[in-house]
Short mmCIF file of C-alpha atoms in Angstrom, two decimals:
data_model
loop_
_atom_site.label_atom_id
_atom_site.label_comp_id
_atom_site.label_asym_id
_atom_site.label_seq_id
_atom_site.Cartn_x
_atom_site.Cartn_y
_atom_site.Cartn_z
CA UNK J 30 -100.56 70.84 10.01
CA UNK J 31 -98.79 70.25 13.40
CA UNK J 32 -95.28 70.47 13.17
CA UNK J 33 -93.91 66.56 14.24
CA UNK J 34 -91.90 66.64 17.35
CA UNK J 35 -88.61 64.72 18.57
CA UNK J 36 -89.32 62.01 20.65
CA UNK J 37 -85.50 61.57 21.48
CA UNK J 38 -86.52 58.77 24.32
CA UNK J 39 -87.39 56.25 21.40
CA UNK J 40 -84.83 57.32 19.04
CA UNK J 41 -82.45 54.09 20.01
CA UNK J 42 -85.34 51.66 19.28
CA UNK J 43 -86.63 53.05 16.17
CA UNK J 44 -83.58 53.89 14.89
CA UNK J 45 -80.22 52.99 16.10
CA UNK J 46 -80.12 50.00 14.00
CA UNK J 47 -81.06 51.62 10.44
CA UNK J 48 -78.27 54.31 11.27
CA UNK J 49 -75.75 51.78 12.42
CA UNK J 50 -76.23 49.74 9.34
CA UNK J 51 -76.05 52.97 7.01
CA UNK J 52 -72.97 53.94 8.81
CA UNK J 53 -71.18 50.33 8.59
CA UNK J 54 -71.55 50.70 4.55
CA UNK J 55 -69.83 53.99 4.75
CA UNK J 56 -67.07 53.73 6.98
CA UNK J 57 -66.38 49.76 7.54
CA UNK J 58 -65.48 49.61 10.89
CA UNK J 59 -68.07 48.71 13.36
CA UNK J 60 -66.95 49.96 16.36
CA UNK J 61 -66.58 53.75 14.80
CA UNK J 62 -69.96 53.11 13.40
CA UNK J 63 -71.36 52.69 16.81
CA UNK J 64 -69.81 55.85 17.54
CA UNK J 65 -71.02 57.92 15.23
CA UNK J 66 -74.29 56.84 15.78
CA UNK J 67 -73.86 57.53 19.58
CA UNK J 68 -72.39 61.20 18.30
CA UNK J 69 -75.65 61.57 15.76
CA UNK J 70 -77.89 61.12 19.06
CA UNK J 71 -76.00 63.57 20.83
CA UNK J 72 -75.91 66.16 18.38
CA UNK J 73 -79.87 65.53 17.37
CA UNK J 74 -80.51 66.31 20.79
CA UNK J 75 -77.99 69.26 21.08
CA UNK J 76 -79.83 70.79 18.03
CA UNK J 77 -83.46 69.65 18.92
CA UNK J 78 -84.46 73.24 18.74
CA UNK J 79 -83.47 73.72 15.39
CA UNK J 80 -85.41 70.79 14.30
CA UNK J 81 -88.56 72.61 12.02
CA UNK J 82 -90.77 69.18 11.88
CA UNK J 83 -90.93 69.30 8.15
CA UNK J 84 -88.89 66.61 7.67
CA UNK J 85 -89.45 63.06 9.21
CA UNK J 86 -87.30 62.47 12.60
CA UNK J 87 -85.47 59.61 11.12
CA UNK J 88 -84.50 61.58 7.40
CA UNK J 89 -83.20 64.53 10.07
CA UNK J 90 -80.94 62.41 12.16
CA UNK J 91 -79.48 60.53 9.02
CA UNK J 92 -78.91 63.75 7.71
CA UNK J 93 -76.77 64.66 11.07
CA UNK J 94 -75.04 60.95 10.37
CA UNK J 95 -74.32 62.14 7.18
CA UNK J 96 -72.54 64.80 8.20
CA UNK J 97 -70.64 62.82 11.13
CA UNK J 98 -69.56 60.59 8.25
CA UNK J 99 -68.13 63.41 6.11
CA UNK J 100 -66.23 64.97 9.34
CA UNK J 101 -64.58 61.78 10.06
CA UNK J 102 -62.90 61.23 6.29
CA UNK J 103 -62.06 65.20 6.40
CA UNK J 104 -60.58 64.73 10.01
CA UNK J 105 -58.35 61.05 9.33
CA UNK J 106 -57.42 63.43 5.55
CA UNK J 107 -56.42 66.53 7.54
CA UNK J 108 -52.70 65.42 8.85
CA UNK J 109 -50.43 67.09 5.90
CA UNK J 110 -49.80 65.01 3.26
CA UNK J 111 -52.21 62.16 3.81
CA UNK J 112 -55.13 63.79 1.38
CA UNK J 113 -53.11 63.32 -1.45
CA UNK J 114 -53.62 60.25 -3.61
CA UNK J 115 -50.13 58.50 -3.56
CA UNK J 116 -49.50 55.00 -5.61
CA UNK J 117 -46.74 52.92 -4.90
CA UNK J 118 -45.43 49.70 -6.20
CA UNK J 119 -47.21 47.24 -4.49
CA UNK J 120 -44.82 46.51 -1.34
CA UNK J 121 -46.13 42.82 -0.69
CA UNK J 122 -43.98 40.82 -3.56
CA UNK J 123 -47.00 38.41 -3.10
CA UNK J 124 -49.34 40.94 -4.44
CA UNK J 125 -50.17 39.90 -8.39
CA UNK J 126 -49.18 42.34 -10.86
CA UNK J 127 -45.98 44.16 -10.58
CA UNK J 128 -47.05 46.99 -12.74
CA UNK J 129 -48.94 50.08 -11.45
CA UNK J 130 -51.22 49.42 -14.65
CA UNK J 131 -51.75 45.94 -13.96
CA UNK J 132 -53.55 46.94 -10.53
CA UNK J 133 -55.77 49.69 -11.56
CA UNK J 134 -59.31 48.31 -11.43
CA UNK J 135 -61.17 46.54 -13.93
CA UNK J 136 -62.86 48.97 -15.48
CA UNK J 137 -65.38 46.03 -16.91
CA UNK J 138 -65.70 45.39 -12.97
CA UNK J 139 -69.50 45.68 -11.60
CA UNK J 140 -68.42 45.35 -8.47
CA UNK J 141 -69.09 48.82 -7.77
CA UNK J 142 -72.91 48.52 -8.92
CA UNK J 143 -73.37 45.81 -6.52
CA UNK J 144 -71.98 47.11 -3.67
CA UNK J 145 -74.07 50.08 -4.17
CA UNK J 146 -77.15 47.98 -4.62
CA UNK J 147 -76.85 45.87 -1.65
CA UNK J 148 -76.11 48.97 0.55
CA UNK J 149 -79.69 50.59 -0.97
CA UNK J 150 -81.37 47.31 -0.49
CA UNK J 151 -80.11 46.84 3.45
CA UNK J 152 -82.02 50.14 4.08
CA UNK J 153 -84.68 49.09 2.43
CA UNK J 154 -84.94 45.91 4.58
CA UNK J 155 -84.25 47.87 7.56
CA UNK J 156 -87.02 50.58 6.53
CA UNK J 157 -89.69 47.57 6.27
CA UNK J 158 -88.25 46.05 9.38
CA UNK J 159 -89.03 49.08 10.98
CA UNK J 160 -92.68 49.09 10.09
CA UNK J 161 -93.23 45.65 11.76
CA UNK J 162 -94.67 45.11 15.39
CA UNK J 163 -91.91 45.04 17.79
CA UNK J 164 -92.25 41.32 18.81
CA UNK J 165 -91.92 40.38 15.09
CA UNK J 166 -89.16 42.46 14.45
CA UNK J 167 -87.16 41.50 17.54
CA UNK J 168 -87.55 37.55 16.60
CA UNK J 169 -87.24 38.36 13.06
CA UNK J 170 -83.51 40.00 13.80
CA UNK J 171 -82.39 37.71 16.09
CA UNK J 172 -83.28 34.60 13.60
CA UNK J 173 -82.35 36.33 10.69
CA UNK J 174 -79.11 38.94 11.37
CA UNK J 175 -78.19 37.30 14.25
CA UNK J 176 -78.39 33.68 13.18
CA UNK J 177 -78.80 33.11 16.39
CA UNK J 178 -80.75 29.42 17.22
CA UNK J 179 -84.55 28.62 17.66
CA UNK J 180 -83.95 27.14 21.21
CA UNK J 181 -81.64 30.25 22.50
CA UNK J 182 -84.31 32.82 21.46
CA UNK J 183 -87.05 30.93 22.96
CA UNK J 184 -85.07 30.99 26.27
CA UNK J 185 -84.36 34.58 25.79
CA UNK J 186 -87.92 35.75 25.44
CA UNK J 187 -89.45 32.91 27.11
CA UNK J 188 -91.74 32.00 23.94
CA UNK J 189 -92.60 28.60 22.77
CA UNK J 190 -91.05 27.35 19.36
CA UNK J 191 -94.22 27.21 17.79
CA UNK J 192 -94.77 30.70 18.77
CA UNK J 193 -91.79 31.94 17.15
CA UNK J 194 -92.19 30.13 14.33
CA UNK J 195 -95.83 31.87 13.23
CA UNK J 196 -94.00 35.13 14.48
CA UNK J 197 -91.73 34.50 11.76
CA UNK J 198 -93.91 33.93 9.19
CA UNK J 199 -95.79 36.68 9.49
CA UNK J 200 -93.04 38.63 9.61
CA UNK J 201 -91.67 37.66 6.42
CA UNK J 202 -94.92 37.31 4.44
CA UNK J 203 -95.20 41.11 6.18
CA UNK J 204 -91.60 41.78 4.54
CA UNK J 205 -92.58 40.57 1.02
CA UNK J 206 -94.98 42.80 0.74
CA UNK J 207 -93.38 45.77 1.60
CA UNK J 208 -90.10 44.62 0.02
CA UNK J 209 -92.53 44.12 -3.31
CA UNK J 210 -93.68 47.71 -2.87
CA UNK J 211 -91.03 49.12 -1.98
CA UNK J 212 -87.55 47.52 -3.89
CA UNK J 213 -88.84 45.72 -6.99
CA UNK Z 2 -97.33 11.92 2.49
CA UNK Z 3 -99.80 14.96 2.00
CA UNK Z 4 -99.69 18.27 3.84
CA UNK Z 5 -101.49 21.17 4.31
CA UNK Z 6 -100.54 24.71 2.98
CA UNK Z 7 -100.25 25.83 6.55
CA UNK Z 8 -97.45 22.65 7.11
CA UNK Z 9 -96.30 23.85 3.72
CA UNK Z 10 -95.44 27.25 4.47
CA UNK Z 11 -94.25 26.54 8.25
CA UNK Z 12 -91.56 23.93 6.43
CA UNK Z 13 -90.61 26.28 4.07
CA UNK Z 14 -90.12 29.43 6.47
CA UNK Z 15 -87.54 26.62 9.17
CA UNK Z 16 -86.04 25.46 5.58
CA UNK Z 17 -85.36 29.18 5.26
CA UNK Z 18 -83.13 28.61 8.64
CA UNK Z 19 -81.70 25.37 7.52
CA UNK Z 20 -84.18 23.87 9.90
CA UNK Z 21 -86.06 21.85 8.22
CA UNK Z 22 -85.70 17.75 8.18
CA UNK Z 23 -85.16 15.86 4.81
CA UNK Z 24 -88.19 14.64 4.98
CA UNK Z 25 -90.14 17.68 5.95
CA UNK Z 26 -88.27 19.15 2.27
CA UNK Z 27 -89.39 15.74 0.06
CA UNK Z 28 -92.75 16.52 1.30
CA UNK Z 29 -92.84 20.25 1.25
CA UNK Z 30 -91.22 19.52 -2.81
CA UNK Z 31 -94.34 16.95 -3.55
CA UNK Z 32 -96.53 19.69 -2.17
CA UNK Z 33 -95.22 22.49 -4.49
CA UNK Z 34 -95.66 20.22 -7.91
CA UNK Z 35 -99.36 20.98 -7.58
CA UNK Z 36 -100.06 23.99 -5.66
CA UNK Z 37 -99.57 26.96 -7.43
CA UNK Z 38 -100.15 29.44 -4.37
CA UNK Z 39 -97.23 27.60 -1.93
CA UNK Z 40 -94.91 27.25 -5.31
CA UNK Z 41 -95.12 31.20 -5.56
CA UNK Z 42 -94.43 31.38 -1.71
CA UNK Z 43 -92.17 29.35 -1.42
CA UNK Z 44 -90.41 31.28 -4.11
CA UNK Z 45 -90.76 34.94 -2.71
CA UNK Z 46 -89.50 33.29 0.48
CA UNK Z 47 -86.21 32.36 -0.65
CA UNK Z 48 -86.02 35.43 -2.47
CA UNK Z 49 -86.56 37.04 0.78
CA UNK Z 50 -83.86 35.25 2.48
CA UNK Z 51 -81.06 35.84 -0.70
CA UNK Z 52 -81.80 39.49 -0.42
CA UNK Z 53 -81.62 39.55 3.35
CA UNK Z 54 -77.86 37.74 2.70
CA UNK Z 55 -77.17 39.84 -0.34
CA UNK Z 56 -77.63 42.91 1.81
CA UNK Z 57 -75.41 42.36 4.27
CA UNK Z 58 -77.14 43.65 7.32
CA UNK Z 59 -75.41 44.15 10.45
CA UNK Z 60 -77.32 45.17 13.86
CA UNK Z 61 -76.33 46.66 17.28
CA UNK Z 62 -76.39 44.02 19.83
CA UNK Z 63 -78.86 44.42 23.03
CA UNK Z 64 -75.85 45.10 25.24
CA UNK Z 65 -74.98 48.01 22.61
CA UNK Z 66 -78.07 50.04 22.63
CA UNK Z 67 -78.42 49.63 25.97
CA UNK Z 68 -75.53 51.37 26.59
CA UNK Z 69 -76.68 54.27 24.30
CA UNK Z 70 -79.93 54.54 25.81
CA UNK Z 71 -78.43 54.76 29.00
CA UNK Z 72 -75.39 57.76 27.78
CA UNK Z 73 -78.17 59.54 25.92
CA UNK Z 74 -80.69 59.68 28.76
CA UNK Z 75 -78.07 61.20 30.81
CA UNK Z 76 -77.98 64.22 28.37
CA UNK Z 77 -81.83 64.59 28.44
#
């Protein structure tokens, strides 16, 4: 079997917005997501020769994101002191619950599962975004993440709104399906 | 007061948008009470659409990646 090769030229295309989004859920902040994506492109590159081809090119550069992520908690821990867990009484007096045991979290809470959840099923959508025809999945993202208006994405890629509209429903019929494969 | 399934399924993708008229949804409702295929469409879609909400998902803007195709090019 040929070993795959890096196509590093496409890599913001294909995959700058799956990355972003898995870096968002980690780190909250969108403008040191961007970042480390922009870092995860550099160092993919950097390390290009180490790439073996047994792994798909988008599983190796989330793997490099992964990393990124990692660094940046270690490196914002690393000042003396700040790694340790410290609880103090709340120092807002609007804050409910004066007690430290009053603002532990609900252990009954499923927040957590959710959260969790959602963040798996964004990839997912992203991964079967990412399998549509470029047109589709440029209109599709722009309706749908954007929000942005038929009218202003007609202007912006000079389409009728007729045309957009069948773009967008074979899009999503496209994304049921793989979203019925894939998630359910 | 009849429609096709093809008017069917083009109301139900703009209601997905908020897009659709009131009267485009009374007759895209009438529609659903007897056909089974648009009624399971029309149900996937909004599924679809809850999930795509549910998931949060965030994108870089054009601007963005332009800018990162641009830095990473340099390096090439």
């Amino acid at each position: 079997m040929a070993a795959q090769e890096l196509h590093p030229e496409n890599w913001v295309d294909l995959y700058a917005d799956y990355l972003f989004n898995y870096a968002v859920a980690r780190v909250s902040d969108t403008d040191l997501a961007k970042d480390l994506v922009q870092e995860t492109f550099y160092a993919g590159l950097n390390s290009a020769k180490n790439f073996k081809g047994d792994a798909a090119e988008r599983t190796w550069l989330i793997s490099i994101l992964k990393r990124k992520v990692i660094d940046h908690y270690r490196k914002i821990n690393s000042k003396k002191g700040k790694a340790e867990v410290r609880i103090n009484y709340s120092s807002d007096s609007d804050a409910e619950g004066d007690w430290l045991e009053q603002q532990v979290a609900d252990p009954f809470s499923k927040d957590g599962d959710n959260i969790m959840e959602n963040e798996e099923l964004g990839l997912a959508i992203q991964d079967c975004i990412s399998k549509l025809p470029q047109k589709q999945a440029v209109v599709f993202k722009m309706k749908t993440i954007q929000g942005m208006s038929t009218e202003d994405i007609c202007n912006e890629l000079d389409i009728n709104p007729s045309n957009l509209w069948v773009m967008i429903h074979r899009a999503r019929t496209a994304l049921m399906g793989c979203l019925n494969d894939n998630w359910f | 007061m009849k429609i096709t399934c093809q008017e069917a399924s083009n109301i139900c993708n703009k209601s997905q948008y908020k897009e659709a008229s009131f009267w485009d949804i009374v007759k895209l409702r009438i529609h659903l009470l007897y056909c089974k295929a648009c009624k399971q469409y029309s149900k996937k879609n909004s599924e679809l659409t809850s999930m795509c909400d549910r998931a949060g998902l965030t994108m870089l803007s054009k601007d963005d990646k332009e800018r990162m195709k641009r830095d990473l090019e340099k390096k090439f």
